PDB file of C-alpha atoms in Angstrom:
ATOM      1  CA  MET R 964      -9.201 -17.772  -6.205  1.00  0.00           C
ATOM      2  CA  ILE R 965      -9.189 -14.363  -7.858  1.00  0.00           C
ATOM      3  CA  GLY R 966      -7.032 -13.632 -10.907  1.00  0.00           C
ATOM      4  CA  ASP R 967      -4.083 -11.759  -9.439  1.00  0.00           C
ATOM      5  CA  LYS R 968      -3.833 -14.264  -6.596  1.00  0.00           C
ATOM      6  CA  LEU R 969      -3.932 -17.145  -9.076  1.00  0.00           C
ATOM      7  CA  GLN R 970      -0.935 -15.814 -10.967  1.00  0.00           C
ATOM      8  CA  GLN R 971       0.957 -14.748  -7.834  1.00  0.00           C
ATOM      9  CA  HIS R 972       0.527 -18.151  -6.213  1.00  0.00           C
ATOM     10  CA  ALA R 973       1.427 -20.054  -9.393  1.00  0.00           C
ATOM     11  CA  THR R 974       4.500 -17.858  -9.893  1.00  0.00           C
ATOM     12  CA  GLN R 975       5.600 -18.412  -6.298  1.00  0.00           C
ATOM     13  CA  ILE R 976       5.296 -22.199  -6.673  1.00  0.00           C
ATOM     14  CA  ALA R 977       7.005 -22.270 -10.086  1.00  0.00           C
ATOM     15  CA  SER R 978       9.881 -20.084  -8.850  1.00  0.00           C
ATOM     16  CA  SER R 979      10.538 -22.441  -5.941  1.00  0.00           C
ATOM     17  CA  LEU R 980      11.155 -25.481  -8.143  1.00  0.00           C
ATOM     18  CA  ALA R 981      14.718 -26.635  -8.857  1.00  0.00           C
ATOM     19  CA  LEU R 982      16.334 -24.899 -11.851  1.00  0.00           C
ATOM     20  CA  ALA R 983      13.112 -23.081 -12.745  1.00  0.00           C
ATOM     21  CA  GLU R 984      13.818 -19.960 -14.761  1.00  0.00           C
ATOM     22  CA  LEU R 985      11.566 -17.052 -15.619  1.00  0.00           C
ATOM     23  CA  SER R 986      11.879 -15.506 -19.073  1.00  0.00           C
ATOM     24  CA  TYR R 987       9.903 -13.295 -21.437  1.00  0.00           C
ATOM     25  CA  PRO R 988      10.476 -14.706 -24.954  1.00  0.00           C
ATOM     26  CA  PHE R 989       6.990 -13.660 -26.130  1.00  0.00           C
ATOM     27  CA  GLY R 990       7.027 -10.105 -24.743  1.00  0.00           C
ATOM     28  CA  ASP R 991       6.768  -8.341 -21.401  1.00  0.00           C
ATOM     29  CA  GLU R 992       3.187  -9.449 -20.755  1.00  0.00           C
ATOM     30  CA  ILE R 993       3.825 -13.205 -20.866  1.00  0.00           C
ATOM     31  CA  GLN R 994       5.818 -14.836 -18.090  1.00  0.00           C
ATOM     32  CA  VAL R 995       7.350 -18.114 -19.244  1.00  0.00           C
ATOM     33  CA  PHE R 996       8.714 -20.580 -16.707  1.00  0.00           C
ATOM     34  CA  LYS R 997      11.182 -23.155 -17.988  1.00  0.00           C
ATOM     35  CA  VAL R 998      13.298 -25.937 -16.589  1.00  0.00           C
ATOM     36  CA  MET R 999      16.345 -26.856 -18.680  1.00  0.00           C
ATOM     37  CA  ASP R1000      14.922 -24.762 -21.573  1.00  0.00           C
ATOM     38  CA  LYS R1001      11.590 -26.641 -21.529  1.00  0.00           C
ATOM     39  CA  ILE R1002       8.417 -24.650 -20.817  1.00  0.00           C
ATOM     40  CA  PHE R1003       6.256 -25.868 -17.951  1.00  0.00           C
ATOM     41  CA  MET R1004       4.133 -22.769 -17.233  1.00  0.00           C
ATOM     42  CA  LEU R1005       3.007 -19.551 -18.879  1.00  0.00           C
ATOM     43  CA  SER R1006       1.274 -16.713 -17.037  1.00  0.00           C
ATOM     44  CA  PHE R1007      -0.545 -13.932 -18.889  1.00  0.00           C
ATOM     45  CA  GLU R1008      -3.835 -12.117 -19.379  1.00  0.00           C
ATOM     46  CA  LEU R1009      -6.369 -12.697 -22.102  1.00  0.00           C
ATOM     47  CA  ALA R1010      -9.065 -10.012 -22.459  1.00  0.00           C
ATOM     48  CA  GLN R1011      -8.111  -8.750 -18.975  1.00  0.00           C
ATOM     49  CA  ASN R1012      -8.576 -12.248 -17.491  1.00  0.00           C
ATOM     50  CA  PRO R1013      -5.447 -13.490 -15.674  1.00  0.00           C
ATOM     51  CA  MET R1014      -4.633 -17.089 -16.519  1.00  0.00           C
ATOM     52  CA  ILE R1015      -1.908 -19.698 -16.495  1.00  0.00           C
ATOM     53  CA  ASN R1016      -1.103 -22.451 -19.004  1.00  0.00           C
ATOM     54  CA  LEU R1017       0.170 -25.765 -17.661  1.00  0.00           C
ATOM     55  CA  LYS R1018       1.144 -29.121 -19.116  1.00  0.00           C
ATOM     56  CA  VAL R1019      -1.059 -32.129 -18.247  1.00  0.00           C
ATOM     57  CA  GLU R1020      -1.568 -35.741 -19.241  1.00  0.00           C
ATOM     58  CA  PRO R1021      -4.374 -35.805 -21.843  1.00  0.00           C
ATOM     59  CA  ASP R1022      -6.731 -37.851 -19.633  1.00  0.00           C
ATOM     60  CA  GLN R1023      -6.094 -35.596 -16.639  1.00  0.00           C
ATOM     61  CA  GLY R1024      -6.723 -32.482 -18.738  1.00  0.00           C
ATOM     62  CA  GLU R1025     -10.031 -33.864 -19.967  1.00  0.00           C
ATOM     63  CA  MET R1026     -11.124 -34.737 -16.425  1.00  0.00           C
ATOM     64  CA  LEU R1027     -10.109 -31.314 -15.066  1.00  0.00           C
ATOM     65  CA  ARG R1028     -12.047 -29.527 -17.817  1.00  0.00           C
ATOM     66  CA  GLU R1029     -15.157 -31.560 -16.973  1.00  0.00           C
ATOM     67  CA  ILE R1030     -14.913 -30.794 -13.232  1.00  0.00           C
ATOM     68  CA  TYR R1031     -13.783 -27.153 -13.225  1.00  0.00           C
ATOM     69  CA  PRO R1032     -15.486 -24.481 -15.338  1.00  0.00           C
ATOM     70  CA  SER R1033     -12.358 -22.290 -15.001  1.00  0.00           C
ATOM     71  CA  ILE R1034     -10.099 -24.877 -16.650  1.00  0.00           C
ATOM     72  CA  ARG R1035     -10.116 -25.035 -20.455  1.00  0.00           C
ATOM     73  CA  THR R1036      -7.934 -26.313 -23.262  1.00  0.00           C
ATOM     74  CA  GLY R1037      -4.547 -24.601 -23.430  1.00  0.00           C
ATOM     75  CA  TYR R1038      -4.743 -21.218 -25.114  1.00  0.00           C
ATOM     76  CA  HIS R1039      -2.305 -21.155 -28.057  1.00  0.00           C
ATOM     77  CA  MET R1040      -0.900 -24.528 -26.963  1.00  0.00           C
ATOM     78  CA  ASN R1041      -1.388 -28.187 -27.860  1.00  0.00           C
ATOM     79  CA  LYS R1042      -4.999 -28.763 -26.780  1.00  0.00           C
ATOM     80  CA  ARG R1043      -4.374 -32.346 -25.636  1.00  0.00           C
ATOM     81  CA  HIS R1044      -1.323 -31.665 -23.496  1.00  0.00           C
ATOM     82  CA  TRP R1045      -1.946 -28.182 -22.067  1.00  0.00           C
ATOM     83  CA  ILE R1046      -4.684 -26.523 -20.024  1.00  0.00           C
ATOM     84  CA  SER R1047      -5.492 -22.894 -19.314  1.00  0.00           C
ATOM     85  CA  VAL R1048      -6.519 -22.146 -15.736  1.00  0.00           C
ATOM     86  CA  TYR R1049      -8.578 -19.000 -15.178  1.00  0.00           C
ATOM     87  CA  ALA R1050      -9.535 -17.504 -11.831  1.00  0.00           C
ATOM     88  CA  GLY R1051     -12.669 -18.997 -10.326  1.00  0.00           C
ATOM     89  CA  GLU R1052     -14.270 -19.755  -6.989  1.00  0.00           C
ATOM     90  CA  GLU R1053     -13.555 -23.457  -7.401  1.00  0.00           C
ATOM     91  CA  ILE R1054      -9.836 -22.935  -8.086  1.00  0.00           C
ATOM     92  CA  THR R1055      -8.002 -23.374  -4.778  1.00  0.00           C
ATOM     93  CA  ALA R1056      -4.404 -22.649  -3.820  1.00  0.00           C
ATOM     94  CA  GLU R1057      -3.868 -26.393  -3.312  1.00  0.00           C
ATOM     95  CA  LEU R1058      -5.163 -27.181  -6.801  1.00  0.00           C
ATOM     96  CA  VAL R1059      -2.900 -24.543  -8.364  1.00  0.00           C
ATOM     97  CA  GLU R1060       0.120 -25.878  -6.474  1.00  0.00           C
ATOM     98  CA  ASP R1061      -0.662 -29.444  -7.549  1.00  0.00           C
ATOM     99  CA  LEU R1062      -1.137 -28.439 -11.197  1.00  0.00           C
ATOM    100  CA  VAL R1063       2.090 -26.390 -11.338  1.00  0.00           C
ATOM    101  CA  LYS R1064       4.136 -29.184  -9.752  1.00  0.00           C
ATOM    102  CA  THR R1065       2.541 -31.795 -12.025  1.00  0.00           C
ATOM    103  CA  SER R1066       3.374 -29.699 -15.095  1.00  0.00           C
ATOM    104  CA  TYR R1067       6.977 -29.374 -13.905  1.00  0.00           C
ATOM    105  CA  GLN R1068       7.213 -33.134 -13.282  1.00  0.00           C
ATOM    106  CA  LEU R1069       5.814 -33.972 -16.720  1.00  0.00           C
ATOM    107  CA  VAL R1070       8.424 -31.742 -18.353  1.00  0.00           C
ATOM    108  CA  THR R1071      11.352 -32.992 -16.247  1.00  0.00           C
ATOM    109  CA  ALA R1072      10.383 -36.611 -16.935  1.00  0.00           C
ATOM    110  CA  LYS R1073      11.193 -35.997 -20.623  1.00  0.00           C
ATOM    111  CA  LEU R1074      14.690 -34.616 -19.974  1.00  0.00           C
ATOM    112  CA  ASN R1075      17.682 -36.621 -21.139  1.00  0.00           C
ATOM    113  CA  LYS R1076      19.828 -38.593 -18.687  1.00  0.00           C
ATOM    114  CA  GLN R1077      22.479 -35.885 -18.274  1.00  0.00           C
ATOM    115  CA  GLN R1078      19.849 -33.171 -17.691  1.00  0.00           C
ATOM    116  CA  LYS R1079      18.103 -35.380 -15.107  1.00  0.00           C
ATOM    117  CA  GLN R1080      21.417 -35.848 -13.275  1.00  0.00           C
ATOM    118  CA  VAL R1081      22.028 -32.085 -13.164  1.00  0.00           C
ATOM    119  CA  LEU R1082      18.463 -31.544 -11.959  1.00  0.00           C
ATOM    120  CA  ALA R1083      18.859 -34.210  -9.257  1.00  0.00           C
ATOM    121  CA  ILE R1084      22.016 -32.508  -7.938  1.00  0.00           C
ATOM    122  CA  HIS R1085      20.262 -29.112  -7.812  1.00  0.00           C
ATOM    123  CA  SER R1086      17.141 -30.602  -6.228  1.00  0.00           C
ATOM    124  CA  ALA R1087      19.217 -32.303  -3.529  1.00  0.00           C
ATOM    125  CA  ALA R1088      21.154 -29.094  -2.820  1.00  0.00           C
ATOM    126  CA  GLN R1089      17.916 -27.065  -2.720  1.00  0.00           C
ATOM    127  CA  ASN R1090      16.289 -29.540  -0.318  1.00  0.00           C
ATOM    128  CA  SER R1091      19.285 -29.522   2.033  1.00  0.00           C
ATOM    129  CA  ASN R1092      19.198 -25.701   2.347  1.00  0.00           C
ATOM    130  CA  PRO R1093      16.026 -24.797   4.264  1.00  0.00           C
TER     131      PRO R1093
END
């Protein structure tokens, strides 16, 4: 997957998730996707290389970095819990979708009970409106 497509696809997936919000707290060049004020994805360029940062389980992140040359430790993030995904031939649309949704799920799993209830209501409403 080439760089622009990587970011476009990741942004499309992230935007479709319940209560996902796009903001620019770090400047116009860095897209930050949050759910209930918790970051689950960043999209930006580093040395003209489009990339996305996503949350992962530490073991999953290690495995992904071993398998995919275009996946590295999270740039400017906790190296155990975040990965940076760069464009590369081995990076597929399905992989990007899976990684974005996994990041979202890891973040929503840490929400408090009230936040989870609000999210569940929005998710149910979103799923009932095709």
